[in-house]
Amino acid sequence: MFHPASPEALAISNVFILTLIIAGVIFLLVTGLVLYIAFRYRHKDGQAEPRANFGLTKLEIGWTVGPTVLLAVLFIFTIDSMGQADPAVGQGRQPDIIVTGHQWWWEIQYPTLGITTANEIHLPTGRAMLTRVESDDVIHDLWIPQIARKIDMLPGQPNNVWLQASAPGIYLGACAEYCGTQHAKMLVRAIAQPQAEFDAWAKAQSRPAPHLTTGATEVRGQQLFQQKTCISCHAINGAAANAQVGPDLTHIASRQTLAAGVLLNTPPNLAAWIRNPQQIKPGSHMPNLHLTDDEVNALVAYMETLK
Ligand code: CUA
């Protein structure tokens, strides 16, 4: 909130800070007056009850007009910042990105670039990317506070939001609508890069995975992916795997995190995740397949080739 990284987030931050200052001044004023009056007019022995005042017209006008003016000022600033934080989407404008909420991860597609990934939204800096948000199951909410407003992800009712980052960096976000047991472990990150870096990333992501013929462990992992239940849920472009239940794994090794931001994407963490996802994220739709250590290691070796 205090470190906005896009014009949209800056508009929200400005109105937040203005509200905070006004509310802070009122808080200090009211608390100060209460304390002052409680002390100044405290009960003293032998003192008669003071005469009560009923209806001081000037005061009543004052404390009606004052708040009305303050609320009107906040109203005008809020309307103005809503326009800046959430600019209208032009007729027929197609989304640059589609983010779909799942229990408990994010599917991220770039329809014009032919890319499907998960949990990490790459953005070219300085460009507002129109992002359509949807849900595959329950209501989720995409919230990356430094770059955009919150936006609900509703099943059957797409919403739009502009995602934009002015400077390169990693901007952390989370699901902001309770969506089940692993709601707290539904993390997302936006990775903002200069246009050229973004283009290089996009080019790499749109390539299919190579078919492995060398490296015994990796080849075994490639076979296990097909033989075990992995292929029923996960897609790998280039490996005849098209299931859309879990995240697309075509370039899993290029991602920073696993399991929607829960683990850093390292080989030991990937092994722990494949060995027993239920221990790391109980209730997740990825089951414990009771794989042997050799099978886990082979699968990890294969996944690490999916750059
Ligand atoms: Cu998804 Cu909370």
PDB file of C-alpha atoms and ligand atoms in Angstrom:
ATOM      1  CA  MET A   1       0.000   0.000   0.000  1.00  0.00           C
ATOM      2  CA  PHE A   2       2.864   2.388   0.796  1.00  0.00           C
ATOM      3  CA  HIS A   3       5.048   1.224  -2.103  1.00  0.00           C
ATOM      4  CA  PRO A   4       2.870   1.410  -5.214  1.00  0.00           C
ATOM      5  CA  ALA A   5       4.644   0.271  -8.384  1.00  0.00           C
ATOM      6  CA  SER A   6       2.112   1.228 -11.054  1.00  0.00           C
ATOM      7  CA  PRO A   7      -0.066   4.262 -11.855  1.00  0.00           C
ATOM      8  CA  GLU A   8      -3.124   2.176 -10.903  1.00  0.00           C
ATOM      9  CA  ALA A   9      -1.722   1.237  -7.489  1.00  0.00           C
ATOM     10  CA  LEU A  10      -0.483   4.808  -6.951  1.00  0.00           C
ATOM     11  CA  ALA A  11      -4.045   6.119  -7.329  1.00  0.00           C
ATOM     12  CA  ILE A  12      -5.250   3.663  -4.663  1.00  0.00           C
ATOM     13  CA  SER A  13      -2.312   4.483  -2.402  1.00  0.00           C
ATOM     14  CA  ASN A  14      -2.976   8.246  -2.666  1.00  0.00           C
ATOM     15  CA  VAL A  15      -6.602   7.972  -1.627  1.00  0.00           C
ATOM     16  CA  PHE A  16      -5.627   5.551   1.154  1.00  0.00           C
ATOM     17  CA  ILE A  17      -3.026   7.948   2.547  1.00  0.00           C
ATOM     18  CA  LEU A  18      -5.391  10.926   2.307  1.00  0.00           C
ATOM     19  CA  THR A  19      -8.075   8.962   4.191  1.00  0.00           C
ATOM     20  CA  LEU A  20      -5.504   7.859   6.751  1.00  0.00           C
ATOM     21  CA  ILE A  21      -4.380  11.460   7.379  1.00  0.00           C
ATOM     22  CA  ILE A  22      -7.944  12.789   7.731  1.00  0.00           C
ATOM     23  CA  ALA A  23      -8.959   9.896   9.997  1.00  0.00           C
ATOM     24  CA  GLY A  24      -5.735  10.311  12.001  1.00  0.00           C
ATOM     25  CA  VAL A  25      -6.364  14.027  12.608  1.00  0.00           C
ATOM     26  CA  ILE A  26      -9.973  13.305  13.680  1.00  0.00           C
ATOM     27  CA  PHE A  27      -8.748  10.534  15.988  1.00  0.00           C
ATOM     28  CA  LEU A  28      -6.204  12.806  17.667  1.00  0.00           C
ATOM     29  CA  LEU A  29      -8.723  15.651  17.947  1.00  0.00           C
ATOM     30  CA  VAL A  30     -11.481  13.511  19.476  1.00  0.00           C
ATOM     31  CA  THR A  31      -9.159  11.589  21.799  1.00  0.00           C
ATOM     32  CA  GLY A  32      -7.447  14.833  22.851  1.00  0.00           C
ATOM     33  CA  LEU A  33     -10.756  16.553  23.618  1.00  0.00           C
ATOM     34  CA  VAL A  34     -12.076  13.549  25.562  1.00  0.00           C
ATOM     35  CA  LEU A  35      -8.916  13.408  27.670  1.00  0.00           C
ATOM     36  CA  TYR A  36      -8.817  17.181  28.188  1.00  0.00           C
ATOM     37  CA  ILE A  37     -12.489  17.424  29.227  1.00  0.00           C
ATOM     38  CA  ALA A  38     -12.292  14.351  31.468  1.00  0.00           C
ATOM     39  CA  PHE A  39      -9.378  15.959  33.297  1.00  0.00           C
ATOM     40  CA  ARG A  40     -10.504  19.626  33.262  1.00  0.00           C
ATOM     41  CA  TYR A  41     -14.065  18.945  34.429  1.00  0.00           C
ATOM     42  CA  ARG A  42     -13.387  15.999  36.715  1.00  0.00           C
ATOM     43  CA  HIS A  43     -15.512  15.666  39.832  1.00  0.00           C
ATOM     44  CA  LYS A  44     -14.436  17.732  42.834  1.00  0.00           C
ATOM     45  CA  ASP A  45     -15.756  17.290  46.391  1.00  0.00           C
ATOM     46  CA  GLY A  46     -18.481  19.726  47.400  1.00  0.00           C
ATOM     47  CA  GLN A  47     -19.065  20.812  43.821  1.00  0.00           C
ATOM     48  CA  ALA A  48     -22.660  21.122  42.637  1.00  0.00           C
ATOM     49  CA  GLU A  49     -23.857  19.250  39.518  1.00  0.00           C
ATOM     50  CA  PRO A  50     -23.205  21.506  36.513  1.00  0.00           C
ATOM     51  CA  ARG A  51     -26.151  22.810  34.523  1.00  0.00           C
ATOM     52  CA  ALA A  52     -26.843  20.660  31.440  1.00  0.00           C
ATOM     53  CA  ASN A  53     -27.048  22.317  28.024  1.00  0.00           C
ATOM     54  CA  PHE A  54     -29.685  21.119  25.585  1.00  0.00           C
ATOM     55  CA  GLY A  55     -29.346  22.100  21.961  1.00  0.00           C
ATOM     56  CA  LEU A  56     -26.549  24.410  20.970  1.00  0.00           C
ATOM     57  CA  THR A  57     -27.568  25.212  17.391  1.00  0.00           C
ATOM     58  CA  LYS A  58     -24.170  26.545  16.316  1.00  0.00           C
ATOM     59  CA  LEU A  59     -22.364  23.425  17.576  1.00  0.00           C
ATOM     60  CA  GLU A  60     -24.874  21.106  15.951  1.00  0.00           C
ATOM     61  CA  ILE A  61     -24.521  22.866  12.607  1.00  0.00           C
ATOM     62  CA  GLY A  62     -20.735  22.660  13.008  1.00  0.00           C
ATOM     63  CA  TRP A  63     -20.560  18.924  13.628  1.00  0.00           C
ATOM     64  CA  THR A  64     -23.002  18.230  10.814  1.00  0.00           C
ATOM     65  CA  VAL A  65     -21.350  20.419   8.192  1.00  0.00           C
ATOM     66  CA  GLY A  66     -17.746  19.444   9.094  1.00  0.00           C
ATOM     67  CA  PRO A  67     -18.088  15.682   8.502  1.00  0.00           C
ATOM     68  CA  THR A  68     -20.284  16.302   5.434  1.00  0.00           C
ATOM     69  CA  VAL A  69     -17.559  18.392   3.835  1.00  0.00           C
ATOM     70  CA  LEU A  70     -14.875  15.829   4.752  1.00  0.00           C
ATOM     71  CA  LEU A  71     -16.910  12.954   3.316  1.00  0.00           C
ATOM     72  CA  ALA A  72     -17.609  14.956   0.157  1.00  0.00           C
ATOM     73  CA  VAL A  73     -13.857  15.562  -0.298  1.00  0.00           C
ATOM     74  CA  LEU A  74     -13.102  11.862   0.204  1.00  0.00           C
ATOM     75  CA  PHE A  75     -15.938  10.940  -2.168  1.00  0.00           C
ATOM     76  CA  ILE A  76     -14.526  13.120  -4.942  1.00  0.00           C
ATOM     77  CA  PHE A  77     -10.981  11.767  -4.455  1.00  0.00           C
ATOM     78  CA  THR A  78     -12.301   8.190  -4.359  1.00  0.00           C
ATOM     79  CA  ILE A  79     -14.280   8.586  -7.600  1.00  0.00           C
ATOM     80  CA  ASP A  80     -11.232  10.136  -9.252  1.00  0.00           C
ATOM     81  CA  SER A  81      -8.861   7.391  -8.097  1.00  0.00           C
ATOM     82  CA  MET A  82     -11.328   4.651  -9.106  1.00  0.00           C
ATOM     83  CA  GLY A  83     -11.088   5.945 -12.660  1.00  0.00           C
ATOM     84  CA  GLN A  84      -7.271   5.864 -12.522  1.00  0.00           C
ATOM     85  CA  ALA A  85      -7.010   2.516 -10.729  1.00  0.00           C
ATOM     86  CA  ASP A  86      -9.448   0.742 -13.001  1.00  0.00           C
ATOM     87  CA  PRO A  87      -9.562   2.386 -16.445  1.00  0.00           C
ATOM     88  CA  ALA A  88     -12.391   1.314 -18.740  1.00  0.00           C
ATOM     89  CA  VAL A  89     -11.699  -1.509 -21.167  1.00  0.00           C
ATOM     90  CA  GLY A  90     -12.256  -0.480 -24.790  1.00  0.00           C
ATOM     91  CA  GLN A  91     -14.887  -2.286 -26.878  1.00  0.00           C
ATOM     92  CA  GLY A  92     -13.553  -5.483 -28.387  1.00  0.00           C
ATOM     93  CA  ARG A  93     -10.215  -5.250 -26.523  1.00  0.00           C
ATOM     94  CA  GLN A  94      -8.957  -8.804 -26.120  1.00  0.00           C
ATOM     95  CA  PRO A  95      -7.090  -9.790 -22.940  1.00  0.00           C
ATOM     96  CA  ASP A  96      -3.283 -10.039 -22.961  1.00  0.00           C
ATOM     97  CA  ILE A  97      -3.374 -12.440 -20.032  1.00  0.00           C
ATOM     98  CA  ILE A  98      -5.999 -14.829 -18.662  1.00  0.00           C
ATOM     99  CA  VAL A  99      -5.625 -15.849 -15.020  1.00  0.00           C
ATOM    100  CA  THR A 100      -7.813 -18.716 -13.839  1.00  0.00           C
ATOM    101  CA  GLY A 101      -8.159 -19.507 -10.147  1.00  0.00           C
ATOM    102  CA  HIS A 102      -8.044 -23.140  -9.066  1.00  0.00           C
ATOM    103  CA  GLN A 103      -8.038 -24.717  -5.621  1.00  0.00           C
ATOM    104  CA  TRP A 104      -5.186 -23.742  -4.855  1.00  0.00           C
ATOM    105  CA  TRP A 105      -3.088 -22.386  -7.669  1.00  0.00           C
ATOM    106  CA  TRP A 106      -3.209 -19.952 -10.553  1.00  0.00           C
ATOM    107  CA  GLU A 107      -3.332 -20.883 -14.217  1.00  0.00           C
ATOM    108  CA  ILE A 108      -1.810 -18.143 -16.343  1.00  0.00           C
ATOM    109  CA  GLN A 109      -2.291 -17.931 -20.082  1.00  0.00           C
ATOM    110  CA  TYR A 110      -1.091 -15.476 -22.696  1.00  0.00           C
ATOM    111  CA  PRO A 111      -3.619 -16.197 -25.450  1.00  0.00           C
ATOM    112  CA  THR A 112      -1.897 -14.190 -28.180  1.00  0.00           C
ATOM    113  CA  LEU A 113       1.537 -15.647 -27.342  1.00  0.00           C
ATOM    114  CA  GLY A 114       0.357 -19.243 -26.972  1.00  0.00           C
ATOM    115  CA  ILE A 115       1.787 -19.592 -23.465  1.00  0.00           C
ATOM    116  CA  THR A 116       0.351 -21.450 -20.485  1.00  0.00           C
ATOM    117  CA  THR A 117       2.130 -21.293 -17.140  1.00  0.00           C
ATOM    118  CA  ALA A 118       1.274 -21.175 -13.447  1.00  0.00           C
ATOM    119  CA  ASN A 119       1.566 -19.012 -10.350  1.00  0.00           C
ATOM    120  CA  GLU A 120       3.966 -16.440 -11.823  1.00  0.00           C
ATOM    121  CA  ILE A 121       2.703 -13.602 -13.999  1.00  0.00           C
ATOM    122  CA  HIS A 122       5.416 -12.138 -16.195  1.00  0.00           C
ATOM    123  CA  LEU A 123       4.863  -8.519 -17.217  1.00  0.00           C
ATOM    124  CA  PRO A 124       6.787  -6.232 -19.544  1.00  0.00           C
ATOM    125  CA  THR A 125       7.489  -3.050 -17.566  1.00  0.00           C
ATOM    126  CA  GLY A 126       5.528   0.087 -18.342  1.00  0.00           C
ATOM    127  CA  ARG A 127       2.809  -1.705 -20.295  1.00  0.00           C
ATOM    128  CA  ALA A 128      -0.714  -2.116 -18.953  1.00  0.00           C
ATOM    129  CA  MET A 129      -1.660  -5.729 -19.630  1.00  0.00           C
ATOM    130  CA  LEU A 130      -5.387  -6.352 -19.799  1.00  0.00           C
ATOM    131  CA  THR A 131      -5.953  -9.398 -17.640  1.00  0.00           C
ATOM    132  CA  ARG A 132      -9.128 -11.426 -17.634  1.00  0.00           C
ATOM    133  CA  VAL A 133      -9.725 -13.332 -14.409  1.00  0.00           C
ATOM    134  CA  GLU A 134     -11.936 -16.382 -14.056  1.00  0.00           C
ATOM    135  CA  SER A 135     -12.346 -19.313 -11.741  1.00  0.00           C
ATOM    136  CA  ASP A 136     -12.494 -23.024 -12.356  1.00  0.00           C
ATOM    137  CA  ASP A 137     -14.187 -23.889  -9.059  1.00  0.00           C
ATOM    138  CA  VAL A 138     -14.992 -21.489  -6.203  1.00  0.00           C
ATOM    139  CA  ILE A 139     -14.563 -17.725  -5.824  1.00  0.00           C
ATOM    140  CA  HIS A 140     -10.938 -16.626  -5.589  1.00  0.00           C
ATOM    141  CA  ASP A 141      -9.531 -13.102  -5.660  1.00  0.00           C
ATOM    142  CA  LEU A 142      -6.356 -11.936  -7.356  1.00  0.00           C
ATOM    143  CA  TRP A 143      -4.528  -9.333  -5.297  1.00  0.00           C
ATOM    144  CA  ILE A 144      -1.032  -8.030  -5.983  1.00  0.00           C
ATOM    145  CA  PRO A 145      -1.234  -4.832  -3.889  1.00  0.00           C
ATOM    146  CA  GLN A 146       1.794  -3.014  -5.321  1.00  0.00           C
ATOM    147  CA  ILE A 147       0.546  -3.124  -8.886  1.00  0.00           C
ATOM    148  CA  ALA A 148      -3.242  -3.416  -8.998  1.00  0.00           C
ATOM    149  CA  ARG A 149      -6.563  -3.409  -7.238  1.00  0.00           C
ATOM    150  CA  LYS A 150      -8.138  -6.573  -5.860  1.00  0.00           C
ATOM    151  CA  ILE A 151     -10.293  -8.388  -8.352  1.00  0.00           C
ATOM    152  CA  ASP A 152     -12.723 -11.239  -7.665  1.00  0.00           C
ATOM    153  CA  MET A 153     -12.409 -14.391  -9.770  1.00  0.00           C
ATOM    154  CA  LEU A 154     -15.873 -15.777 -10.253  1.00  0.00           C
ATOM    155  CA  PRO A 155     -16.851 -19.068 -11.886  1.00  0.00           C
ATOM    156  CA  GLY A 156     -18.743 -18.296 -15.104  1.00  0.00           C
ATOM    157  CA  GLN A 157     -18.371 -14.511 -14.829  1.00  0.00           C
ATOM    158  CA  PRO A 158     -15.060 -13.157 -16.141  1.00  0.00           C
ATOM    159  CA  ASN A 159     -13.727  -9.886 -14.721  1.00  0.00           C
ATOM    160  CA  ASN A 160     -11.029  -7.615 -16.107  1.00  0.00           C
ATOM    161  CA  VAL A 161      -8.136  -5.911 -14.389  1.00  0.00           C
ATOM    162  CA  TRP A 162      -5.110  -4.005 -15.674  1.00  0.00           C
ATOM    163  CA  LEU A 163      -1.794  -5.402 -14.495  1.00  0.00           C
ATOM    164  CA  GLN A 164       1.096  -3.065 -14.889  1.00  0.00           C
ATOM    165  CA  ALA A 165       4.470  -2.508 -13.221  1.00  0.00           C
ATOM    166  CA  SER A 166       6.492   0.649 -13.756  1.00  0.00           C
ATOM    167  CA  ALA A 167       9.820  -0.882 -12.722  1.00  0.00           C
ATOM    168  CA  PRO A 168      11.380  -4.346 -12.979  1.00  0.00           C
ATOM    169  CA  GLY A 169      10.972  -6.472  -9.881  1.00  0.00           C
ATOM    170  CA  ILE A 170       9.041  -9.200  -8.142  1.00  0.00           C
ATOM    171  CA  TYR A 171       5.679  -8.168  -6.733  1.00  0.00           C
ATOM    172  CA  LEU A 172       4.078 -10.578  -4.314  1.00  0.00           C
ATOM    173  CA  GLY A 173       0.381 -11.278  -4.163  1.00  0.00           C
ATOM    174  CA  ALA A 174      -2.117 -13.706  -2.715  1.00  0.00           C
ATOM    175  CA  CYS A 175      -5.625 -14.980  -3.035  1.00  0.00           C
ATOM    176  CA  ALA A 176      -7.813 -12.519  -1.135  1.00  0.00           C
ATOM    177  CA  GLU A 177     -11.049 -14.483  -0.905  1.00  0.00           C
ATOM    178  CA  TYR A 178     -11.373 -17.496   1.373  1.00  0.00           C
ATOM    179  CA  CYS A 179     -11.522 -20.476  -0.981  1.00  0.00           C
ATOM    180  CA  GLY A 180     -10.924 -23.550   1.152  1.00  0.00           C
ATOM    181  CA  THR A 181      -8.342 -25.135   3.405  1.00  0.00           C
ATOM    182  CA  GLN A 182      -5.278 -24.020   1.426  1.00  0.00           C
ATOM    183  CA  HIS A 183      -6.458 -20.453   0.781  1.00  0.00           C
ATOM    184  CA  ALA A 184      -3.493 -19.138   2.772  1.00  0.00           C
ATOM    185  CA  LYS A 185      -1.121 -21.099   0.542  1.00  0.00           C
ATOM    186  CA  MET A 186      -2.465 -19.697  -2.705  1.00  0.00           C
ATOM    187  CA  LEU A 187       0.301 -17.218  -3.425  1.00  0.00           C
ATOM    188  CA  VAL A 188       1.069 -15.496  -6.682  1.00  0.00           C
ATOM    189  CA  ARG A 189       3.880 -13.276  -7.904  1.00  0.00           C
ATOM    190  CA  ALA A 190       4.225 -10.826 -10.734  1.00  0.00           C
ATOM    191  CA  ILE A 191       7.663 -10.746 -12.338  1.00  0.00           C
ATOM    192  CA  ALA A 192       8.174  -7.473 -14.176  1.00  0.00           C
ATOM    193  CA  GLN A 193      10.940  -7.339 -16.769  1.00  0.00           C
ATOM    194  CA  PRO A 194      12.055  -4.881 -19.449  1.00  0.00           C
ATOM    195  CA  GLN A 195      10.330  -5.605 -22.770  1.00  0.00           C
ATOM    196  CA  ALA A 196      13.356  -7.377 -24.310  1.00  0.00           C
ATOM    197  CA  GLU A 197      13.686  -9.734 -21.329  1.00  0.00           C
ATOM    198  CA  PHE A 198       9.968 -10.373 -21.370  1.00  0.00           C
ATOM    199  CA  ASP A 199      10.130 -11.189 -25.085  1.00  0.00           C
ATOM    200  CA  ALA A 200      12.985 -13.639 -24.479  1.00  0.00           C
ATOM    201  CA  TRP A 201      11.008 -15.280 -21.684  1.00  0.00           C
ATOM    202  CA  ALA A 202       7.910 -15.503 -23.884  1.00  0.00           C
ATOM    203  CA  LYS A 203       9.903 -17.038 -26.747  1.00  0.00           C
ATOM    204  CA  ALA A 204      11.351 -19.704 -24.445  1.00  0.00           C
ATOM    205  CA  GLN A 205       7.949 -20.438 -22.889  1.00  0.00           C
ATOM    206  CA  SER A 206       6.235 -20.965 -26.216  1.00  0.00           C
ATOM    207  CA  ARG A 207       8.678 -23.711 -27.234  1.00  0.00           C
ATOM    208  CA  PRO A 208       7.558 -27.317 -26.622  1.00  0.00           C
ATOM    209  CA  ALA A 209       9.563 -29.527 -24.281  1.00  0.00           C
ATOM    210  CA  PRO A 210      12.254 -31.571 -26.055  1.00  0.00           C
ATOM    211  CA  HIS A 211      11.908 -35.358 -26.177  1.00  0.00           C
ATOM    212  CA  LEU A 212      14.795 -36.779 -24.140  1.00  0.00           C
ATOM    213  CA  THR A 213      16.922 -39.603 -25.470  1.00  0.00           C
ATOM    214  CA  THR A 214      20.089 -39.152 -23.383  1.00  0.00           C
ATOM    215  CA  GLY A 215      20.589 -39.255 -19.621  1.00  0.00           C
ATOM    216  CA  ALA A 216      19.359 -42.513 -18.085  1.00  0.00           C
ATOM    217  CA  THR A 217      17.686 -40.968 -15.011  1.00  0.00           C
ATOM    218  CA  GLU A 218      16.026 -38.183 -16.992  1.00  0.00           C
ATOM    219  CA  VAL A 219      14.732 -40.608 -19.632  1.00  0.00           C
ATOM    220  CA  ARG A 220      13.360 -42.846 -16.867  1.00  0.00           C
ATOM    221  CA  GLY A 221      11.607 -39.815 -15.362  1.00  0.00           C
ATOM    222  CA  GLN A 222      10.132 -39.008 -18.752  1.00  0.00           C
ATOM    223  CA  GLN A 223       8.746 -42.561 -18.951  1.00  0.00           C
ATOM    224  CA  LEU A 224       7.443 -42.465 -15.371  1.00  0.00           C
ATOM    225  CA  PHE A 225       5.607 -39.236 -16.116  1.00  0.00           C
ATOM    226  CA  GLN A 226       3.701 -41.122 -18.823  1.00  0.00           C
ATOM    227  CA  GLN A 227       3.220 -44.338 -16.826  1.00  0.00           C
ATOM    228  CA  LYS A 228       2.297 -42.976 -13.415  1.00  0.00           C
ATOM    229  CA  THR A 229      -0.735 -40.841 -12.824  1.00  0.00           C
ATOM    230  CA  CYS A 230       1.093 -37.543 -13.579  1.00  0.00           C
ATOM    231  CA  ILE A 231      -0.176 -37.442 -17.151  1.00  0.00           C
ATOM    232  CA  SER A 232      -3.836 -37.640 -16.060  1.00  0.00           C
ATOM    233  CA  CYS A 233      -3.589 -34.148 -14.537  1.00  0.00           C
ATOM    234  CA  HIS A 234      -0.628 -32.277 -16.009  1.00  0.00           C
ATOM    235  CA  ALA A 235       0.156 -30.996 -19.480  1.00  0.00           C
ATOM    236  CA  ILE A 236       3.603 -31.012 -21.039  1.00  0.00           C
ATOM    237  CA  ASN A 237       3.604 -29.484 -24.487  1.00  0.00           C
ATOM    238  CA  GLY A 238       5.730 -31.740 -26.683  1.00  0.00           C
ATOM    239  CA  ALA A 239       5.185 -34.862 -24.569  1.00  0.00           C
ATOM    240  CA  ALA A 240       1.632 -35.660 -25.721  1.00  0.00           C
ATOM    241  CA  ALA A 241       0.339 -34.635 -22.293  1.00  0.00           C
ATOM    242  CA  ASN A 242      -2.663 -32.326 -22.441  1.00  0.00           C
ATOM    243  CA  ALA A 243      -4.553 -32.711 -19.155  1.00  0.00           C
ATOM    244  CA  GLN A 244      -5.599 -29.397 -17.600  1.00  0.00           C
ATOM    245  CA  VAL A 245      -6.346 -30.445 -14.010  1.00  0.00           C
ATOM    246  CA  GLY A 246      -3.052 -29.316 -12.472  1.00  0.00           C
ATOM    247  CA  PRO A 247      -0.448 -26.745 -13.553  1.00  0.00           C
ATOM    248  CA  ASP A 248       1.159 -26.995 -16.999  1.00  0.00           C
ATOM    249  CA  LEU A 249       4.661 -28.412 -16.503  1.00  0.00           C
ATOM    250  CA  THR A 250       6.182 -27.683 -19.928  1.00  0.00           C
ATOM    251  CA  HIS A 251       8.571 -25.137 -18.366  1.00  0.00           C
ATOM    252  CA  ILE A 252       8.293 -25.949 -14.659  1.00  0.00           C
ATOM    253  CA  ALA A 253      12.059 -25.631 -14.152  1.00  0.00           C
ATOM    254  CA  SER A 254      11.902 -21.987 -15.257  1.00  0.00           C
ATOM    255  CA  ARG A 255       9.579 -21.043 -12.401  1.00  0.00           C
ATOM    256  CA  GLN A 256      10.769 -19.563  -9.107  1.00  0.00           C
ATOM    257  CA  THR A 257       8.384 -21.408  -6.820  1.00  0.00           C
ATOM    258  CA  LEU A 258       6.378 -24.617  -6.496  1.00  0.00           C
ATOM    259  CA  ALA A 259       2.858 -25.320  -5.231  1.00  0.00           C
ATOM    260  CA  ALA A 260       1.659 -21.719  -5.729  1.00  0.00           C
ATOM    261  CA  GLY A 261       4.453 -19.903  -3.948  1.00  0.00           C
ATOM    262  CA  VAL A 262       4.750 -22.336  -1.037  1.00  0.00           C
ATOM    263  CA  LEU A 263       8.235 -23.702  -1.827  1.00  0.00           C
ATOM    264  CA  LEU A 264      11.228 -22.325  -3.659  1.00  0.00           C
ATOM    265  CA  ASN A 265      11.714 -24.296  -6.849  1.00  0.00           C
ATOM    266  CA  THR A 266      14.768 -26.355  -5.923  1.00  0.00           C
ATOM    267  CA  PRO A 267      15.351 -30.060  -6.694  1.00  0.00           C
ATOM    268  CA  PRO A 268      15.086 -31.118  -2.990  1.00  0.00           C
ATOM    269  CA  ASN A 269      11.818 -29.144  -2.611  1.00  0.00           C
ATOM    270  CA  LEU A 270      10.434 -30.599  -5.830  1.00  0.00           C
ATOM    271  CA  ALA A 271      11.317 -34.082  -4.572  1.00  0.00           C
ATOM    272  CA  ALA A 272       9.587 -33.409  -1.240  1.00  0.00           C
ATOM    273  CA  TRP A 273       6.530 -32.124  -3.057  1.00  0.00           C
ATOM    274  CA  ILE A 274       6.289 -35.137  -5.429  1.00  0.00           C
ATOM    275  CA  ARG A 275       6.950 -37.578  -2.562  1.00  0.00           C
ATOM    276  CA  ASN A 276       4.038 -36.316  -0.468  1.00  0.00           C
ATOM    277  CA  PRO A 277       2.140 -33.195  -1.517  1.00  0.00           C
ATOM    278  CA  GLN A 278      -0.361 -33.774   1.282  1.00  0.00           C
ATOM    279  CA  GLN A 279       2.283 -33.146   3.916  1.00  0.00           C
ATOM    280  CA  ILE A 280       3.161 -29.757   2.418  1.00  0.00           C
ATOM    281  CA  LYS A 281      -0.312 -28.686   1.360  1.00  0.00           C
ATOM    282  CA  PRO A 282      -2.972 -30.874   3.020  1.00  0.00           C
ATOM    283  CA  GLY A 283      -6.142 -31.093   0.955  1.00  0.00           C
ATOM    284  CA  SER A 284      -4.367 -30.190  -2.285  1.00  0.00           C
ATOM    285  CA  HIS A 285      -5.683 -32.096  -5.290  1.00  0.00           C
ATOM    286  CA  MET A 286      -2.270 -33.641  -5.928  1.00  0.00           C
ATOM    287  CA  PRO A 287      -2.290 -37.044  -4.235  1.00  0.00           C
ATOM    288  CA  ASN A 288       0.503 -38.942  -2.559  1.00  0.00           C
ATOM    289  CA  LEU A 289       1.340 -41.537  -5.221  1.00  0.00           C
ATOM    290  CA  HIS A 290       3.595 -43.534  -2.842  1.00  0.00           C
ATOM    291  CA  LEU A 291       6.469 -43.411  -5.286  1.00  0.00           C
ATOM    292  CA  THR A 292       9.815 -44.983  -4.416  1.00  0.00           C
ATOM    293  CA  ASP A 293      12.812 -42.688  -3.856  1.00  0.00           C
ATOM    294  CA  ASP A 294      14.250 -43.810  -7.203  1.00  0.00           C
ATOM    295  CA  GLU A 295      11.036 -42.887  -8.978  1.00  0.00           C
ATOM    296  CA  VAL A 296      10.900 -39.496  -7.250  1.00  0.00           C
ATOM    297  CA  ASN A 297      14.530 -38.784  -8.153  1.00  0.00           C
ATOM    298  CA  ALA A 298      13.940 -39.770 -11.788  1.00  0.00           C
ATOM    299  CA  LEU A 299      10.869 -37.539 -12.024  1.00  0.00           C
ATOM    300  CA  VAL A 300      12.787 -34.626 -10.460  1.00  0.00           C
ATOM    301  CA  ALA A 301      15.666 -35.159 -12.911  1.00  0.00           C
ATOM    302  CA  TYR A 302      13.175 -35.045 -15.803  1.00  0.00           C
ATOM    303  CA  MET A 303      11.370 -31.948 -14.442  1.00  0.00           C
ATOM    304  CA  GLU A 304      14.714 -30.152 -14.113  1.00  0.00           C
ATOM    305  CA  THR A 305      15.179 -30.480 -17.880  1.00  0.00           C
ATOM    306  CA  LEU A 306      11.919 -28.604 -18.469  1.00  0.00           C
ATOM    307  CA  LYS A 307      13.488 -25.140 -18.507  1.00  0.00           C
TER     308      LYS A 307
HETATM  309 CU1  CUA B   1      -8.112 -18.922  -3.743  1.00  0.00          CU
HETATM  310 CU2  CUA B   1      -8.457 -18.045  -1.545  1.00  0.00          CU
END
